XYZ file of C-alpha atoms in Angstrom:
504
model
C 22.481 1.762 -3.515
C 20.638 2.604 -0.550
C 16.400 2.651 -2.623
C 14.362 3.641 -0.130
C 13.164 6.670 2.666
C 11.929 5.157 6.057
C 9.316 8.082 7.585
C 7.991 7.738 10.890
C 4.358 9.528 11.809
C 4.018 9.984 15.477
C 0.575 11.251 15.670
C -2.202 11.866 18.203
C -4.203 8.173 17.989
C -1.447 6.359 16.741
C 2.339 5.985 15.347
C 2.771 4.663 11.683
C 5.941 3.829 9.549
C 5.425 3.752 6.001
C 8.414 3.040 3.844
C 8.441 5.096 0.140
C 10.607 4.720 -2.903
C 11.771 7.735 -5.364
C 8.529 7.928 -7.250
C 7.213 9.035 -3.727
C 4.490 5.204 -3.894
C 3.847 3.672 -0.747
C 6.048 0.337 -0.798
C 5.102 -0.919 2.706
C 3.659 0.210 6.321
C 2.888 -0.336 9.910
C 0.355 1.276 11.825
C -0.042 0.889 15.792
C -3.052 2.843 18.172
C -1.524 3.954 21.512
C -4.094 4.299 24.642
C -5.977 7.841 24.539
C -6.193 8.396 28.475
C -8.434 10.737 30.449
C -7.828 11.590 33.462
C -10.064 14.053 34.031
C -12.727 16.535 32.265
C -10.640 17.640 29.570
C -7.535 15.879 30.377
C -5.958 14.046 27.493
C -2.899 12.417 27.916
C -0.825 10.120 26.277
C 2.019 7.080 27.683
C 4.842 8.402 26.173
C 6.226 5.082 26.233
C 4.051 2.832 24.791
C 5.161 5.429 22.161
C 8.128 4.939 21.775
C 7.568 1.101 21.958
C 4.766 1.479 19.340
C 7.318 3.148 16.863
C 9.641 0.385 16.977
C 7.443 -2.623 16.647
C 5.707 -0.095 13.600
C 9.172 0.689 11.977
C 10.075 -3.415 11.841
C 6.841 -3.964 10.283
C 7.502 -1.415 8.046
C 10.572 -2.913 6.972
C 9.656 -6.631 6.971
C 6.289 -6.088 4.792
C 8.398 -3.961 2.428
C 11.380 -7.346 2.645
C 14.093 -5.207 3.881
C 16.301 -4.278 6.207
C 17.689 -1.435 7.216
C 20.550 -0.955 4.839
C 17.974 -0.344 2.261
C 17.586 3.225 3.868
C 19.190 6.379 2.880
C 17.475 8.823 5.409
C 14.483 7.933 7.899
C 12.125 11.392 8.683
C 9.778 12.000 11.666
C 7.275 13.901 11.422
C 5.181 14.154 14.793
C 1.189 15.637 16.414
C 2.760 18.758 17.659
C 2.315 20.697 20.938
C 2.270 17.507 22.413
C 4.852 17.902 25.793
C 7.022 15.531 27.076
C 8.969 15.541 29.850
C 11.866 13.267 31.097
C 14.771 12.518 33.446
C 18.675 12.552 30.865
C 19.492 9.974 33.422
C 16.733 7.323 33.363
C 15.096 7.855 30.157
C 11.408 7.991 32.225
C 9.167 10.457 31.744
C 8.752 12.459 34.281
C 4.830 12.270 33.620
C 2.476 11.400 30.784
C 3.099 13.692 27.510
C -0.095 16.009 28.449
C -1.013 16.490 24.836
C -1.863 19.169 22.045
C -6.499 19.103 23.098
C -5.700 18.884 27.254
C -7.148 22.600 28.405
C -5.756 22.117 32.705
C -3.287 24.604 31.679
C -6.168 27.330 31.192
C -5.162 28.917 34.099
C -1.829 29.009 33.938
C -2.507 30.858 30.447
C -4.266 33.262 32.215
C -2.244 34.531 35.098
C 0.768 34.245 32.430
C -1.552 36.735 30.262
C -2.408 39.001 33.006
C -3.497 42.777 31.876
C -1.642 42.268 28.536
C -4.326 38.945 27.639
C -4.292 36.251 24.770
C -1.783 38.518 22.617
C 1.103 39.180 25.305
C 3.307 37.343 23.366
C 2.118 37.201 19.521
C 4.297 39.555 18.441
C 6.916 37.092 19.212
C 6.243 33.852 18.657
C 2.853 34.368 16.562
C 0.800 32.411 18.641
C -2.060 34.285 21.004
C -1.406 32.823 25.068
C -3.749 29.507 24.327
C -4.000 26.047 27.027
C -2.844 24.643 23.043
C 0.405 25.072 23.070
C 3.643 22.866 24.894
C 4.845 26.336 26.356
C 2.058 25.726 29.539
C 2.134 22.446 29.856
C 5.700 22.252 30.733
C 4.834 24.739 33.145
C 2.441 22.625 34.767
C 4.310 20.031 34.429
C 7.045 21.841 36.609
C 3.980 23.264 38.690
C 2.897 19.803 39.849
C 5.072 16.626 39.556
C 7.023 16.307 42.425
C 10.906 16.254 42.210
C 10.344 17.628 39.088
C 11.215 21.250 39.414
C 14.318 20.388 41.699
C 15.178 17.735 38.855
C 14.751 20.752 36.363
C 16.848 23.026 38.600
C 20.127 20.786 38.320
C 19.591 19.993 34.942
C 18.360 16.653 34.741
C 15.233 16.737 32.508
C 15.138 17.728 29.087
C 11.121 18.775 27.359
C 10.257 17.929 23.739
C 7.522 17.554 21.995
C 6.992 13.933 20.458
C 9.717 14.110 17.600
C 12.419 15.392 20.154
C 11.083 11.778 22.109
C 10.906 9.869 19.526
C 15.067 11.018 17.646
C 15.814 11.043 22.047
C 15.545 7.322 22.150
C 16.078 6.589 18.504
C 19.814 7.510 18.916
C 20.614 6.329 22.149
C 18.325 7.626 24.922
C 20.528 8.254 27.607
C 23.614 6.228 26.311
C 24.310 9.559 23.638
C 20.755 10.587 22.876
C 20.067 13.640 21.022
C 17.963 16.423 21.987
C 16.943 18.509 19.087
C 13.764 20.102 17.216
C 13.197 21.286 13.932
C 11.940 25.046 13.444
C 7.772 23.851 13.460
C 7.808 21.653 16.214
C 9.854 24.874 17.840
C 7.093 27.286 16.801
C 4.606 25.436 18.043
C 5.874 25.707 21.906
C 5.286 29.375 22.410
C 8.752 29.547 22.927
C 10.813 29.979 20.192
C 10.938 34.309 18.635
C 9.908 34.176 14.889
C 12.488 35.851 14.111
C 16.382 34.778 15.579
C 14.671 30.505 14.890
C 16.415 30.801 18.743
C 14.746 29.994 22.324
C 13.123 33.559 23.842
C 15.381 33.745 27.198
C 12.305 35.939 28.501
C 9.605 33.797 27.540
C 10.902 30.845 28.823
C 11.900 32.159 32.652
C 8.297 33.629 32.659
C 7.482 30.276 32.747
C 9.937 29.121 35.450
C 11.271 26.912 32.514
C 15.462 26.118 31.987
C 16.932 26.790 29.331
C 18.302 23.776 29.400
C 15.436 21.856 29.326
C 14.834 22.254 25.506
C 15.775 21.305 22.991
C 18.269 22.635 20.441
C 16.569 23.736 17.092
C 17.505 22.843 13.720
C 16.247 22.763 10.207
C 13.807 20.986 9.103
C 15.851 18.995 6.650
C 19.528 18.472 7.647
C 22.116 15.460 9.340
C 20.641 15.830 12.868
C 21.891 12.065 14.064
C 22.375 8.315 13.973
C 20.228 5.007 14.493
C 21.567 3.457 17.813
C 23.258 0.561 16.940
C 20.997 -1.949 18.767
C 18.207 -0.449 17.226
C 16.020 -1.526 14.369
C 17.969 0.911 11.932
C 21.623 1.221 13.285
C 23.207 4.183 11.282
C 20.895 5.393 9.350
C 20.490 8.547 9.204
C 17.845 10.546 10.805
C 17.029 13.548 8.091
C 14.159 15.109 8.267
C 11.957 16.386 10.963
C 8.458 18.080 10.269
C 5.531 19.043 12.522
C 2.932 16.926 10.656
C 0.657 19.541 9.344
C 4.222 21.123 7.906
C 4.306 18.244 6.479
C 1.316 17.015 4.982
C 2.008 20.948 3.331
C 5.627 19.779 2.404
C 3.676 16.428 1.283
C 1.071 18.443 -1.369
C 4.354 20.567 -2.659
C 2.430 24.138 -1.461
C 6.302 25.348 -2.210
C 4.143 28.656 -3.883
C 3.588 31.691 -2.243
C -0.755 31.398 -1.144
C -0.730 27.457 -1.742
C -2.774 25.795 1.168
C -4.353 22.243 2.137
C -5.946 21.361 4.878
C -5.258 18.163 6.691
C -8.433 15.837 7.989
C -7.192 14.944 11.144
C -8.043 14.628 14.508
C -8.274 18.145 14.289
C -8.360 20.244 10.754
C -5.408 22.319 9.856
C -5.057 24.471 7.067
C -1.595 25.877 6.162
C -1.423 28.285 3.249
C 2.447 29.555 2.067
C 3.796 33.261 3.284
C 7.070 32.988 2.374
C 9.594 34.057 3.527
C 8.172 37.428 5.517
C 5.879 36.214 8.660
C 2.168 37.634 8.082
C 0.861 38.856 11.684
C -2.694 37.483 11.888
C -5.711 40.677 12.780
C -8.547 36.880 11.877
C -7.993 34.782 14.735
C -5.036 32.774 12.401
C -1.514 31.193 13.815
C 1.530 32.790 12.499
C 3.728 29.532 12.147
C 7.054 28.105 10.429
C 6.234 25.909 7.077
C 9.508 25.134 6.611
C 13.472 25.381 6.540
C 15.850 23.378 4.081
C 19.048 23.466 5.368
C 20.417 26.377 5.641
C 17.609 27.667 3.046
C 15.595 31.445 4.530
C 12.430 29.771 6.998
C 9.375 29.557 4.689
C 5.910 31.053 7.046
C 2.498 29.850 6.931
C -0.952 31.449 8.261
C -2.280 28.955 9.374
C -5.849 28.235 10.719
C -6.262 25.263 13.783
C -9.129 23.120 13.959
C -9.602 21.084 17.570
C -11.867 18.499 17.480
C -12.848 16.991 13.121
C -11.869 14.166 13.113
C -12.425 13.198 16.926
C -16.029 13.911 16.798
C -16.873 10.822 14.771
C -14.624 8.891 16.575
C -17.163 10.520 19.933
C -19.470 9.320 18.095
C -18.115 5.969 17.448
C -16.615 5.824 21.008
C -19.084 7.607 23.578
C -22.177 7.068 21.365
C -21.821 3.981 20.385
C -23.735 5.425 17.087
C -21.361 3.161 14.997
C -18.696 0.279 14.590
C -16.078 1.788 11.977
C -15.354 5.368 11.527
C -15.894 5.319 7.944
C -19.996 3.818 8.461
C -20.796 7.329 9.892
C -21.043 8.177 5.774
C -22.723 5.504 4.935
C -25.697 7.027 7.562
C -25.645 10.677 6.926
C -26.404 9.140 3.069
C -29.412 8.530 4.755
C -30.817 11.473 4.261
C -30.934 14.200 2.041
C -30.066 16.986 4.530
C -29.335 17.971 8.231
C -32.658 17.552 9.363
C -31.865 21.609 10.808
C -29.830 19.737 13.080
C -25.650 22.212 13.885
C -23.836 20.205 15.967
C -20.640 22.788 16.721
C -17.640 20.083 18.636
C -16.097 22.187 21.454
C -15.242 19.862 23.359
C -12.001 21.804 24.249
C -13.374 25.261 23.524
C -13.163 26.785 20.482
C -9.948 26.973 18.042
C -9.708 29.243 15.355
C -10.845 32.145 14.322
C -12.362 32.377 17.284
C -9.554 31.456 20.139
C -13.199 30.979 22.639
C -11.587 28.494 25.535
C -14.812 28.913 27.547
C -16.956 27.160 24.518
C -18.278 24.036 24.860
C -19.846 21.407 22.629
C -23.313 22.191 20.790
C -25.908 20.184 19.301
C -28.634 22.538 18.069
C -31.945 22.737 16.788
C -33.550 19.748 17.336
C -36.775 18.741 16.618
C -38.689 15.185 16.932
C -37.888 15.585 12.401
C -33.856 14.744 13.798
C -32.823 10.848 14.061
C -29.223 9.849 14.480
C -28.599 10.065 10.754
C -29.482 13.401 10.096
C -26.696 13.848 13.265
C -24.278 12.149 12.040
C -24.642 14.242 9.077
C -24.517 17.618 11.149
C -21.678 15.699 12.059
C -19.288 15.588 8.782
C -21.205 19.394 7.984
C -19.363 21.013 11.360
C -15.980 19.751 9.850
C -16.749 21.874 6.452
C -18.140 25.230 8.365
C -15.003 25.067 10.987
C -12.824 25.372 7.311
C -15.281 27.780 5.463
C -14.630 30.015 8.673
C -10.966 29.016 8.530
C -10.906 29.997 4.186
C -12.405 32.981 5.703
C -10.198 34.671 7.922
C -6.773 33.801 5.530
C -8.289 35.837 2.947
C -8.850 38.681 5.317
C -4.986 38.225 6.733
C -3.573 37.570 3.082
C -5.836 39.226 0.544
C -5.281 35.566 -1.684
C -8.178 34.333 -3.442
C -8.369 30.518 -2.951
C -8.560 28.780 -6.146
C -9.124 25.418 -4.803
C -8.053 23.562 -2.159
C -4.882 20.664 -1.615
C -6.841 18.016 1.186
C -4.841 15.069 2.857
C -5.673 12.571 6.121
C -8.166 10.119 7.264
C -11.157 12.096 6.424
C -10.782 12.635 2.963
C -11.727 8.746 1.787
C -15.624 10.642 2.881
C -17.076 11.589 -0.497
C -20.204 13.360 1.270
C -17.758 15.704 2.934
C -15.533 16.272 0.075
C -18.871 17.568 -1.647
C -19.872 19.302 1.351
C -16.381 20.833 1.877
C -16.107 22.201 -2.154
C -20.119 23.192 -2.054
C -19.487 25.351 1.277
C -15.766 26.987 -0.618
C -17.153 27.619 -3.768
C -14.333 25.907 -4.721
C -12.745 22.825 -6.079
C -11.361 20.182 -3.489
C -8.355 18.181 -4.562
C -7.501 15.043 -3.481
C -3.957 13.733 -4.786
C -3.190 10.323 -5.617
C -0.935 9.690 -2.447
C -3.103 10.865 0.998
C -0.860 9.925 2.894
C 0.946 13.007 2.470
C 1.808 13.837 5.982
C 4.832 11.174 6.457
C 5.418 11.655 2.410
C 6.806 15.192 3.303
C 8.409 14.198 6.297
C 10.450 11.739 4.115
C 11.010 14.115 1.379
C 12.777 16.227 3.577
C 15.262 13.640 4.747
C 15.423 12.386 1.547
C 16.529 15.509 0.290
C 19.580 16.266 2.535
C 20.949 13.072 1.741
C 20.683 13.426 -1.945
C 18.060 10.670 -2.583
C 15.854 13.482 -3.955
C 17.490 16.595 -5.166
C 14.944 19.256 -4.852
C 11.578 20.307 -4.004
C 11.390 20.465 -7.673
C 11.078 16.446 -6.895
C 8.237 16.894 -4.542
C 6.177 18.857 -7.210
C 6.825 16.291 -10.269
C 5.877 13.326 -7.818
C 3.168 14.645 -6.722
C -0.297 13.409 -9.081
C -4.067 14.330 -8.315
C -6.263 11.936 -6.978
C -9.421 12.906 -7.676
C -11.085 16.285 -7.990
C -14.732 17.640 -6.347
C -16.545 20.814 -7.842
C -19.445 23.327 -6.068
C -22.714 22.125 -7.497
C -24.574 23.599 -4.493
C -27.000 26.755 -5.336
C -25.265 29.732 -3.728
C -28.048 30.565 -1.601
C -28.591 27.383 -0.635
C -24.906 27.817 0.945
C -24.896 30.676 2.521
C -28.418 29.604 4.302
C -26.839 26.812 5.923
C -23.579 29.157 6.542
C -25.521 31.332 8.659
C -27.187 28.970 10.818
C -24.459 27.592 11.062
C -22.703 30.793 12.293
C -25.565 31.505 14.788
C -24.765 27.631 15.967
C -21.756 28.468 17.224
C -22.710 31.242 19.118
C -24.652 29.372 21.451
C -21.915 27.702 22.927
C -20.035 30.722 24.222
C -19.718 31.477 27.151
C -19.888 28.127 29.336
C -17.557 27.518 30.915
C -17.692 29.827 34.199
C -15.203 30.862 36.365
C -15.466 28.639 39.163
C -15.528 25.203 36.820
C -12.160 23.765 36.298
């Protein structure tokens, strides 16, 4: 009897493999970071072959540390950085260009051209998304337009596209020797190419972007058997049975199955999802309409999402670019040395502003500086920026859905920062709740795979396994909360209109 499920979490900064038991407890983990490649300002790339090599290695690490082998696995679930586009040759298995990461802004001119007179909302009624550099479709068009021979190879039917879930599954199931070319509805909903009503590729939009349909993976549910591990791989014959984009996986792992339940993930960026049930809710306040999950033949469940580009990556920037500290958790130690932000506000619009503004012309700004401000204030302002941006998304969700948040479930690497979690509760005016197992992204993918093969009976098992770890309650006075937020909103306006037409 297989006693475990393996989850592969192919994230923005690293790839992880985590072994879970039936109670949803972590048994063992393997993790490797991959290179962050910045060829030009605004360009962000990953080496897709390095990612695949790392995935193979972390699977081996996790199984070894758990003292098990592939025969002990009931299924494998995959979750991934969404919107990061990989284009590769089906005959050689080699990418034709580095993966273009979701944070990359090089496609702004393509986005503007596609929008034309209709503007950013041209496809929104169909795909639930504004035209933005964030999504995969324009990235594929850029590769086809700019890589020598790519357009001709695509027209011959030799090229395949996928977010990193598709790339990993194709390689795991055999690659050039019969690899399965699939994605799930959650990832497909982030390409700007999928019709949210039919859950199929929009031929019209693909044609507008010059993307042959032969490049696109088959769209499947989030929980079904897609294929099995390749014969000579680490997990031969094990069913690969769950795929969820990372934010949807975290929503699944947090047991947000009821309409109106929400979670917020604090990672490289921040992503809040609110379950809206089987009805899609168009946003009028800068949010995205997306697929939350689809279990087998059941109806798809939709969500409203607030996507924030830069949160955890701001802390990495302080560490790597400014050398303010050696380890990211040290930002809390610095921030605790002062009682407040000293009047400083840091708006990290490094990739423009995502929800709820969608301003590609914005760039980062540190404002309110006086001689009094020191690096401890800047550390604190950086953490506060995460909470302020989250509050803006919560406000937009309330306007779109009419749902008043009663508490916020949180997960991701930054939830270990207790100063941030308390300030988040203070800014929202509701309790912030961290689960006992904070690795909810990988756990959600594991649950989707396990449900598909009967390892778990259904979503009730997910609900039963969820355990509260810690809770933070608001303690800030209302007038202070509003004063800080008012100044934050003022700071945001200072980032607008920075990129002119003659700036690449």
